[in-house]
Amino acid sequence: MRIVLLGPPGAGKGTQCKRIVDRYSLLHLSSGDILREQRAASTELGKKAKSYMDSGGLVPDDLIVEMMADAISEAPSAGFVLDGFPRTVNQAAELDNSLALAGQKIDTVLNLKIDDQLVAQRMTGRRSCPKCGAVYHIENLKPEVKGICDNDGTRLIQRPDDSLEVVANRLKTYHRQTEPVVDYYKTSLGSPGVCDIDADGDADAVTALMFESLDALVKS
Ligand code: AMP
């Protein structure tokens, strides 16, 4: 199965992808995670991506398309779930072209739909531990001691791209550049190939909806 998971930042794509890959034994390919690894390793790509990421804009298509084509070429035959990619119609078209060269195509697109205000509330309240990576929320998932990581006592931080200004910019970028990707797939795969999932609810409810669609695909 080759799956694309679409949805705005903060819709829970990362969490849901992990659950999908566990259930169907697929590879999880997150463009955001790969870019963060590139930055941590101070590669040329990581350095080029930094300013775009910190402002909430998109890294240029040519850099992303090449990076993801490399990652996809290492995916197992069981397939993969793409998380955060494609984010522009051009990226989606380039992805289709490179899959076609290998005689492959995207089977289904899951489109997480969530209210902007809920996204902003989720993301700006997020705090993470710079040491162990644990993620908390100032209202929904509080640490035992305010501002301190339960695991190792480190002071929690807010990721720069979770600040109100950057979140607003990321949402604007999503509506302007990524939402058209849904229509691109509705045209290229036909409406049944794109499944809208209500992501306003809690993570388990969203997972149940996704598994329902994917189980139907596996049986068909
Ligand atoms: P994410 O963790 O998926 O929200 O990605 C974090 C940041 O990485 C985004 O705000 C973008 O700056 C950049 N990024 C991730 N995926 C892409 C993509 N497919 N195209 C362009 N930029 C991306």
PDB file of N, CA and C and ligand atoms in Angstrom, residues 31-32 35-36 52-53 57-59 64 84-85 87 91 159 161 170, ligand 1:
ATOM      1  N   SER A  31       8.528  14.021   5.876  1.00  0.00           N
ATOM      2  CA  SER A  31       9.471  15.003   5.307  1.00  0.00           C
ATOM      3  C   SER A  31       9.996  15.937   6.400  1.00  0.00           C
ATOM      4  N   GLY A  32       9.116  16.305   7.361  1.00  0.00           N
ATOM      5  CA  GLY A  32       9.542  17.190   8.449  1.00  0.00           C
ATOM      6  C   GLY A  32      10.625  16.523   9.299  1.00  0.00           C
ATOM      7  N   LEU A  35      13.895  16.389   7.370  1.00  0.00           N
ATOM      8  CA  LEU A  35      14.533  17.718   7.355  1.00  0.00           C
ATOM      9  C   LEU A  35      15.172  18.043   8.704  1.00  0.00           C
ATOM     10  N   ARG A  36      14.480  17.693   9.804  1.00  0.00           N
ATOM     11  CA  ARG A  36      15.064  17.972  11.135  1.00  0.00           C
ATOM     12  C   ARG A  36      16.344  17.163  11.341  1.00  0.00           C
ATOM     13  N   TYR A  52      13.557  28.602   5.956  1.00  0.00           N
ATOM     14  CA  TYR A  52      12.161  28.340   5.538  1.00  0.00           C
ATOM     15  C   TYR A  52      11.391  27.711   6.691  1.00  0.00           C
ATOM     16  N   MET A  53      12.008  26.742   7.340  1.00  0.00           N
ATOM     17  CA  MET A  53      11.324  26.018   8.412  1.00  0.00           C
ATOM     18  C   MET A  53      11.038  26.950   9.591  1.00  0.00           C
ATOM     19  N   GLY A  57       7.385  28.779   6.436  1.00  0.00           N
ATOM     20  CA  GLY A  57       7.181  28.662   4.987  1.00  0.00           C
ATOM     21  C   GLY A  57       7.598  27.271   4.510  1.00  0.00           C
ATOM     22  N   LEU A  58       7.553  27.065   3.203  1.00  0.00           N
ATOM     23  CA  LEU A  58       7.910  25.758   2.648  1.00  0.00           C
ATOM     24  C   LEU A  58       9.321  25.780   2.073  1.00  0.00           C
ATOM     25  N   VAL A  59      10.023  24.675   2.271  1.00  0.00           N
ATOM     26  CA  VAL A  59      11.334  24.474   1.658  1.00  0.00           C
ATOM     27  C   VAL A  59      11.089  24.294   0.146  1.00  0.00           C
ATOM     28  N   ILE A  64      13.017  19.253  -1.841  1.00  0.00           N
ATOM     29  CA  ILE A  64      12.152  18.267  -1.166  1.00  0.00           C
ATOM     30  C   ILE A  64      11.902  17.049  -2.053  1.00  0.00           C
ATOM     31  N   GLY A  84       3.436  14.666   5.517  1.00  0.00           N
ATOM     32  CA  GLY A  84       3.998  16.009   5.292  1.00  0.00           C
ATOM     33  C   GLY A  84       4.484  16.223   3.872  1.00  0.00           C
ATOM     34  N   PHE A  85       4.340  15.232   3.038  1.00  0.00           N
ATOM     35  CA  PHE A  85       4.738  15.296   1.630  1.00  0.00           C
ATOM     36  C   PHE A  85       3.732  14.495   0.821  1.00  0.00           C
ATOM     37  N   ARG A  87       3.358  18.591  -0.394  1.00  0.00           N
ATOM     38  CA  ARG A  87       2.735  19.759   0.221  1.00  0.00           C
ATOM     39  C   ARG A  87       2.390  20.828  -0.818  1.00  0.00           C
ATOM     40  N   GLN A  91       4.803  19.230  -6.139  1.00  0.00           N
ATOM     41  CA  GLN A  91       5.426  18.062  -5.482  1.00  0.00           C
ATOM     42  C   GLN A  91       4.616  16.798  -5.772  1.00  0.00           C
ATOM     43  N   ARG A 159       8.915  24.739  20.917  1.00  0.00           N
ATOM     44  CA  ARG A 159       9.634  24.713  19.640  1.00  0.00           C
ATOM     45  C   ARG A 159       9.397  26.040  18.934  1.00  0.00           C
ATOM     46  N   ASP A 161       8.872  26.800  15.983  1.00  0.00           N
ATOM     47  CA  ASP A 161       7.795  26.795  14.985  1.00  0.00           C
ATOM     48  C   ASP A 161       6.428  26.499  15.598  1.00  0.00           C
ATOM     49  N   ARG A 170       2.083  29.008   9.266  1.00  0.00           N
ATOM     50  CA  ARG A 170       2.042  27.625   8.760  1.00  0.00           C
ATOM     51  C   ARG A 170       0.635  27.279   8.277  1.00  0.00           C
TER      52      ARG A 170
HETATM   53  P1  AMP B   1       6.329  19.279   9.627  1.00  0.00           P
HETATM   54  O1  AMP B   1       7.025  18.673  10.792  1.00  0.00           O
HETATM   55  O2  AMP B   1       5.822  18.264   8.619  1.00  0.00           O
HETATM   56  O3  AMP B   1       5.239  20.256  10.010  1.00  0.00           O
HETATM   57  O4  AMP B   1       7.436  20.119   8.822  1.00  0.00           O
HETATM   58  C1  AMP B   1       8.168  21.162   9.440  1.00  0.00           C
HETATM   59  C2  AMP B   1       8.638  22.151   8.383  1.00  0.00           C
HETATM   60  O5  AMP B   1       9.472  21.492   7.405  1.00  0.00           O
HETATM   61  C3  AMP B   1       7.516  22.787   7.559  1.00  0.00           C
HETATM   62  O6  AMP B   1       6.933  23.909   8.208  1.00  0.00           O
HETATM   63  C4  AMP B   1       8.279  23.179   6.276  1.00  0.00           C
HETATM   64  O7  AMP B   1       9.053  24.345   6.477  1.00  0.00           O
HETATM   65  C5  AMP B   1       9.245  22.019   6.101  1.00  0.00           C
HETATM   66  N1  AMP B   1       8.642  20.952   5.253  1.00  0.00           N
HETATM   67  C6  AMP B   1       8.261  19.705   5.640  1.00  0.00           C
HETATM   68  N2  AMP B   1       7.766  19.016   4.615  1.00  0.00           N
HETATM   69  C7  AMP B   1       7.830  19.824   3.525  1.00  0.00           C
HETATM   70  C8  AMP B   1       7.425  19.704   2.167  1.00  0.00           C
HETATM   71  N3  AMP B   1       6.851  18.576   1.699  1.00  0.00           N
HETATM   72  N4  AMP B   1       7.640  20.747   1.340  1.00  0.00           N
HETATM   73  C9  AMP B   1       8.220  21.887   1.789  1.00  0.00           C
HETATM   74  N5  AMP B   1       8.599  22.092   3.060  1.00  0.00           N
HETATM   75  C10 AMP B   1       8.402  21.068   3.946  1.00  0.00           C
END
